[in-house]
Amino acid sequence: MTNIMLEVKNLKKIYDELGPSPKIALDDLSFEIKNNEFVCIMGPSGSGKTTLVNILSTIDKATSGIVNISGASIVGMSGAAKAKFRKKKLGFIFQNYNLLDTLTVKENIVLPLRLSKVTVEQNKFERIVKELEIKEVLNKYPFECSGGQLQRVAVARTLIMNPKIIFADEPTGNLDGVRSKQLMQYLEKINKNRNITIVMVTHDPLDAAYSSQMYYIEDGKIKNHIIKGDDTFEEYFS
Ligand code: ADP
Ligand code: MG
């Protein structure tokens, strides 16, 4: 059993490679993320953060390079194999929550199970609801909930599938300071208690302070890698 959750080697992404103005979004990235890390990715707008997370989470395809998640190479996988792999191992949290307006909170949370034709385990459901403190909104519709509640519901929806790794692109992007802090505390708890690796893009150093390490990217290259406990980490985030 290896302790590596995510392995990236010589990863490149070029948009419009054959067009008149190709854009190198990721320029030969290599790094490894160990199991149970809480990694954050920072960098200026346009530096390649979303591109990176989309490729790591199998939503987008690399131009070249290697990506292994939990020992499996996702680069060579067929579309169907990827979809299956996503369901089994990956969790997602989006800036805009991506909940369905016409379903109640409860229906939203169990939707991935329904779509996979898996029975909802009541105990598990209740544990997640308790952990994220969303009991009082279960029968409400998304429009009746606050942003903080919506994001917790989105976290619950992804937890119900038992992911090994959760990808989050600016999950606090639509939240105010207090709600951002709350969400980070929930994510920290999930990371610690459930042995789930988290890879999160953020532009907010206050969010990043909850992570165990930070990659700073600029122009598609890793410019800095800081690990919690290093002097530089404390300097960066205090
Ligand atoms: P970030 O999330 O850090 O803001 P992105 O990954 O969205 O950065 O974008 C990285 C670079 O790639 C930017 O220059 C952006 O304009 C470019 N880019 C992103 N998506 C596309 C696309 N679909 N086609 C062409 N260029 C793109
Ligand atoms: Mg982005």
CSV table of C-alpha atoms and ligand atoms in Angstrom, one decimal:
chain,number,residue,atom,x,y,z
A,1,MET,CA,0.0,0.0,0.0
A,2,THR,CA,1.4,3.2,-1.1
A,3,ASN,CA,0.8,6.4,0.8
A,4,ILE,CA,0.5,8.5,-2.3
A,5,MET,CA,-3.0,9.7,-3.2
A,6,LEU,CA,-2.2,11.8,-6.2
A,7,GLU,CA,0.8,11.6,-8.5
A,8,VAL,CA,1.4,14.2,-11.2
A,9,LYS,CA,4.3,14.0,-13.7
A,10,ASN,CA,5.2,16.4,-16.5
A,11,LEU,CA,1.6,17.6,-16.7
A,12,LYS,CA,1.0,19.9,-19.6
A,13,LYS,CA,-2.2,21.6,-20.8
A,14,ILE,CA,-2.2,23.7,-24.0
A,15,TYR,CA,-5.5,25.2,-25.1
A,16,ASP,CA,-6.0,25.7,-28.8
A,17,GLU,CA,-2.8,23.8,-29.5
A,18,LEU,CA,-3.3,23.7,-33.2
A,19,GLY,CA,-4.9,27.1,-33.5
A,20,PRO,CA,-3.4,30.5,-34.3
A,21,SER,CA,-2.6,31.4,-30.6
A,22,PRO,CA,-2.0,28.3,-28.5
A,23,LYS,CA,-2.1,29.0,-24.7
A,24,ILE,CA,0.1,27.1,-22.3
A,25,ALA,CA,-2.1,26.8,-19.2
A,26,LEU,CA,-0.1,24.2,-17.4
A,27,ASP,CA,3.6,24.1,-18.0
A,28,ASP,CA,5.2,20.7,-17.1
A,29,LEU,CA,4.0,20.3,-13.5
A,30,SER,CA,5.2,17.4,-11.3
A,31,PHE,CA,4.2,16.8,-7.7
A,32,GLU,CA,2.8,14.2,-5.3
A,33,ILE,CA,0.1,14.5,-2.7
A,34,LYS,CA,0.0,12.1,0.1
A,35,ASN,CA,-3.1,10.4,1.5
A,36,ASN,CA,-5.1,12.6,3.9
A,37,GLU,CA,-3.4,15.9,3.1
A,38,PHE,CA,-5.5,19.1,2.9
A,39,VAL,CA,-3.8,20.8,-0.1
A,40,CYS,CA,-4.6,24.3,-1.3
A,41,ILE,CA,-3.8,25.8,-4.6
A,42,MET,CA,-3.3,29.5,-4.8
A,43,GLY,CA,-2.2,31.9,-7.6
A,44,PRO,CA,-3.3,34.9,-9.6
A,45,SER,CA,-6.3,34.8,-11.8
A,46,GLY,CA,-5.5,33.0,-15.1
A,47,SER,CA,-2.6,31.1,-13.6
A,48,GLY,CA,-4.1,27.7,-14.3
A,49,LYS,CA,-5.7,26.7,-11.0
A,50,THR,CA,-9.1,25.7,-12.5
A,51,THR,CA,-7.4,24.0,-15.4
A,52,LEU,CA,-5.3,22.0,-13.0
A,53,VAL,CA,-8.2,20.9,-10.7
A,54,ASN,CA,-10.3,20.0,-13.7
A,55,ILE,CA,-7.6,17.8,-15.1
A,56,LEU,CA,-6.8,16.2,-11.7
A,57,SER,CA,-10.5,15.5,-11.2
A,58,THR,CA,-11.0,13.9,-14.6
A,59,ILE,CA,-13.3,16.7,-15.9
A,60,ASP,CA,-10.8,17.9,-18.4
A,61,LYS,CA,-8.0,16.2,-20.4
A,62,ALA,CA,-4.3,17.0,-20.2
A,63,THR,CA,-2.3,17.6,-23.4
A,64,SER,CA,0.4,15.4,-22.0
A,65,GLY,CA,1.7,14.0,-18.8
A,66,ILE,CA,0.8,11.5,-16.1
A,67,VAL,CA,-1.9,11.7,-13.5
A,68,ASN,CA,-2.4,8.8,-11.1
A,69,ILE,CA,-5.1,8.9,-8.4
A,70,SER,CA,-4.9,6.3,-5.7
A,71,GLY,CA,-2.7,4.2,-8.0
A,72,ALA,CA,-4.9,4.4,-11.0
A,73,SER,CA,-3.8,6.1,-14.2
A,74,ILE,CA,-6.7,8.4,-15.2
A,75,VAL,CA,-5.0,9.5,-18.5
A,76,GLY,CA,-5.6,6.3,-20.4
A,77,MET,CA,-9.1,5.7,-19.0
A,78,SER,CA,-12.1,5.6,-21.4
A,79,GLY,CA,-15.1,7.9,-20.7
A,80,ALA,CA,-17.1,5.2,-19.1
A,81,ALA,CA,-14.2,4.0,-16.9
A,82,LYS,CA,-13.7,7.6,-15.8
A,83,ALA,CA,-17.3,8.1,-14.9
A,84,LYS,CA,-17.2,5.0,-12.8
A,85,PHE,CA,-13.9,6.0,-11.2
A,86,ARG,CA,-15.4,9.5,-10.4
A,87,LYS,CA,-18.4,8.0,-8.7
A,88,LYS,CA,-16.3,5.6,-6.7
A,89,LYS,CA,-13.4,7.8,-5.5
A,90,LEU,CA,-13.9,11.5,-6.2
A,91,GLY,CA,-15.9,14.2,-4.5
A,92,PHE,CA,-16.6,17.7,-5.8
A,93,ILE,CA,-17.5,21.0,-4.3
A,94,PHE,CA,-18.2,24.0,-6.6
A,95,GLN,CA,-18.3,27.7,-6.0
A,96,ASN,CA,-21.9,27.8,-7.1
A,97,TYR,CA,-22.9,24.7,-5.1
A,98,ASN,CA,-24.5,23.0,-8.2
A,99,LEU,CA,-27.7,22.0,-6.4
A,100,LEU,CA,-30.9,21.3,-8.2
A,101,ASP,CA,-33.5,24.1,-7.5
A,102,THR,CA,-36.4,21.8,-8.0
A,103,LEU,CA,-35.3,19.3,-5.4
A,104,THR,CA,-35.4,19.6,-1.6
A,105,VAL,CA,-32.1,19.6,0.3
A,106,LYS,CA,-32.7,16.0,1.3
A,107,GLU,CA,-33.4,15.0,-2.3
A,108,ASN,CA,-30.3,16.8,-3.5
A,109,ILE,CA,-28.1,15.0,-1.0
A,110,VAL,CA,-29.3,11.5,-1.9
A,111,LEU,CA,-29.5,12.2,-5.7
A,112,PRO,CA,-26.0,10.7,-6.5
A,113,LEU,CA,-27.1,7.5,-4.7
A,114,ARG,CA,-30.4,7.4,-6.6
A,115,LEU,CA,-28.6,7.9,-9.9
A,116,SER,CA,-26.3,5.1,-9.0
A,117,LYS,CA,-29.3,3.0,-7.9
A,118,VAL,CA,-27.8,2.6,-4.4
A,119,THR,CA,-30.0,2.4,-1.4
A,120,VAL,CA,-29.7,5.3,1.1
A,121,GLU,CA,-28.3,4.0,4.4
A,122,GLN,CA,-30.3,5.9,7.0
A,123,ASN,CA,-27.5,5.8,9.6
A,124,LYS,CA,-25.0,7.2,7.3
A,125,PHE,CA,-27.3,9.9,6.0
A,126,GLU,CA,-28.1,11.0,9.6
A,127,ARG,CA,-24.4,11.1,10.6
A,128,ILE,CA,-23.5,13.3,7.7
A,129,VAL,CA,-26.5,15.6,8.3
A,130,LYS,CA,-25.4,15.9,12.0
A,131,GLU,CA,-21.8,16.5,11.1
A,132,LEU,CA,-22.7,19.3,8.8
A,133,GLU,CA,-25.5,20.7,10.9
A,134,ILE,CA,-28.1,20.9,8.2
A,135,LYS,CA,-31.0,19.0,9.8
A,136,GLU,CA,-33.2,22.1,9.9
A,137,VAL,CA,-33.0,22.7,6.1
A,138,LEU,CA,-33.5,19.1,4.9
A,139,ASN,CA,-37.1,19.7,3.7
A,140,LYS,CA,-36.4,23.2,2.3
A,141,TYR,CA,-35.5,24.1,-1.3
A,142,PRO,CA,-32.2,25.6,-2.1
A,143,PHE,CA,-33.7,29.1,-2.6
A,144,GLU,CA,-34.8,29.0,1.1
A,145,CYS,CA,-31.2,28.4,2.4
A,146,SER,CA,-28.3,30.7,3.1
A,147,GLY,CA,-25.1,30.4,1.1
A,148,GLY,CA,-23.3,28.8,4.0
A,149,GLN,CA,-26.1,26.2,4.3
A,150,LEU,CA,-26.0,25.5,0.5
A,151,GLN,CA,-22.4,24.8,0.5
A,152,ARG,CA,-22.7,22.5,3.5
A,153,VAL,CA,-25.5,20.7,1.6
A,154,ALA,CA,-23.2,20.3,-1.3
A,155,VAL,CA,-20.5,18.9,1.0
A,156,ALA,CA,-23.1,16.4,2.3
A,157,ARG,CA,-24.0,15.4,-1.2
A,158,THR,CA,-20.5,14.6,-2.0
A,159,LEU,CA,-19.8,12.8,1.3
A,160,ILE,CA,-22.7,10.4,0.8
A,161,MET,CA,-20.7,8.8,-1.9
A,162,ASN,CA,-17.6,8.1,0.3
A,163,PRO,CA,-15.0,9.9,-1.7
A,164,LYS,CA,-11.3,9.2,-1.2
A,165,ILE,CA,-10.4,12.7,-2.4
A,166,ILE,CA,-12.5,15.9,-2.7
A,167,PHE,CA,-11.8,18.6,-5.3
A,168,ALA,CA,-13.0,22.1,-4.5
A,169,ASP,CA,-12.6,25.1,-6.8
A,170,GLU,CA,-13.0,28.3,-4.8
A,171,PRO,CA,-15.7,26.8,-2.5
A,172,THR,CA,-15.9,30.0,-0.5
A,173,GLY,CA,-16.1,32.2,-3.6
A,174,ASN,CA,-19.7,33.1,-2.9
A,175,LEU,CA,-19.5,33.2,0.9
A,176,ASP,CA,-18.8,36.0,3.3
A,177,GLY,CA,-16.0,35.9,5.9
A,178,VAL,CA,-17.9,34.3,8.7
A,179,ARG,CA,-19.4,31.6,6.4
A,180,SER,CA,-16.1,31.0,4.7
A,181,LYS,CA,-14.5,30.3,8.1
A,182,GLN,CA,-17.3,28.0,9.0
A,183,LEU,CA,-17.0,26.0,5.8
A,184,MET,CA,-13.2,25.7,6.3
A,185,GLN,CA,-13.8,24.3,9.8
A,186,TYR,CA,-16.2,21.7,8.4
A,187,LEU,CA,-13.7,20.7,5.7
A,188,GLU,CA,-10.9,20.5,8.2
A,189,LYS,CA,-13.0,18.2,10.4
A,190,ILE,CA,-13.9,16.0,7.4
A,191,ASN,CA,-10.3,15.8,6.3
A,192,LYS,CA,-9.2,14.8,9.8
A,193,ASN,CA,-12.1,12.5,10.8
A,194,ARG,CA,-12.8,10.7,7.6
A,195,ASN,CA,-9.4,10.3,6.1
A,196,ILE,CA,-10.4,12.2,3.0
A,197,THR,CA,-7.7,14.0,1.0
A,198,ILE,CA,-8.8,17.5,0.0
A,199,VAL,CA,-7.5,19.6,-3.0
A,200,MET,CA,-8.9,23.1,-2.8
A,201,VAL,CA,-8.4,26.2,-4.9
A,202,THR,CA,-8.7,29.4,-3.1
A,203,HIS,CA,-7.6,33.0,-3.4
A,204,ASP,CA,-8.1,33.7,0.3
A,205,PRO,CA,-5.1,33.2,2.7
A,206,LEU,CA,-7.6,32.8,5.6
A,207,ASP,CA,-9.0,29.7,3.9
A,208,ALA,CA,-5.5,28.5,3.0
A,209,ALA,CA,-4.5,28.6,6.7
A,210,TYR,CA,-6.7,25.6,7.2
A,211,SER,CA,-4.7,23.5,4.7
A,212,SER,CA,-1.7,21.3,5.5
A,213,GLN,CA,0.2,22.6,2.5
A,214,MET,CA,-0.1,25.1,-0.3
A,215,TYR,CA,1.0,25.2,-3.9
A,216,TYR,CA,1.4,28.6,-5.4
A,217,ILE,CA,1.1,28.6,-9.2
A,218,GLU,CA,1.8,31.4,-11.7
A,219,ASP,CA,1.7,31.1,-15.5
A,220,GLY,CA,1.0,27.4,-15.2
A,221,LYS,CA,4.2,26.7,-13.1
A,222,ILE,CA,4.6,25.9,-9.5
A,223,LYS,CA,6.3,28.9,-7.9
A,224,ASN,CA,6.2,27.9,-4.3
A,225,HIS,CA,5.3,24.9,-2.2
A,226,ILE,CA,4.8,25.5,1.5
A,227,ILE,CA,4.1,22.9,4.1
A,228,LYS,CA,2.4,23.6,7.5
A,229,GLY,CA,4.9,23.7,10.2
A,230,ASP,CA,7.5,25.4,8.0
A,231,ASP,CA,8.4,28.9,9.1
A,232,THR,CA,7.3,30.2,5.8
A,233,PHE,CA,3.8,28.7,6.2
A,234,GLU,CA,3.2,30.6,9.4
A,235,GLU,CA,4.6,33.7,7.9
A,236,TYR,CA,2.4,33.4,4.9
A,237,PHE,CA,-0.8,32.8,6.8
A,238,SER,CA,-0.6,34.6,10.1
B,1,ADP,P1,-7.4,30.3,-12.9
B,1,ADP,O1,-8.4,29.3,-12.5
B,1,ADP,O2,-6.1,30.2,-12.2
B,1,ADP,O3,-8.0,31.7,-13.0
B,1,ADP,P2,-7.6,29.0,-15.5
B,1,ADP,O4,-7.2,27.6,-15.3
B,1,ADP,O5,-9.1,29.2,-15.6
B,1,ADP,O6,-7.0,29.9,-14.4
B,1,ADP,O7,-7.0,29.5,-16.9
B,1,ADP,C1,-5.6,29.4,-17.1
B,1,ADP,C2,-5.3,30.1,-18.5
B,1,ADP,O8,-5.9,29.3,-19.5
B,1,ADP,C3,-5.9,31.5,-18.7
B,1,ADP,O9,-5.0,32.2,-19.4
B,1,ADP,C4,-7.2,31.2,-19.4
B,1,ADP,O10,-7.5,32.3,-20.2
B,1,ADP,C5,-6.8,30.0,-20.3
B,1,ADP,N1,-8.0,29.2,-20.5
B,1,ADP,C6,-8.8,28.6,-19.6
B,1,ADP,N2,-9.8,27.9,-20.2
B,1,ADP,C7,-9.6,28.0,-21.5
B,1,ADP,C8,-10.2,27.5,-22.7
B,1,ADP,N3,-11.3,26.7,-22.6
B,1,ADP,N4,-9.8,27.8,-23.9
B,1,ADP,C9,-8.7,28.6,-24.0
B,1,ADP,N5,-8.0,29.1,-23.0
B,1,ADP,C10,-8.4,28.8,-21.8
B,2,MG,MG,-10.3,29.5,-11.7
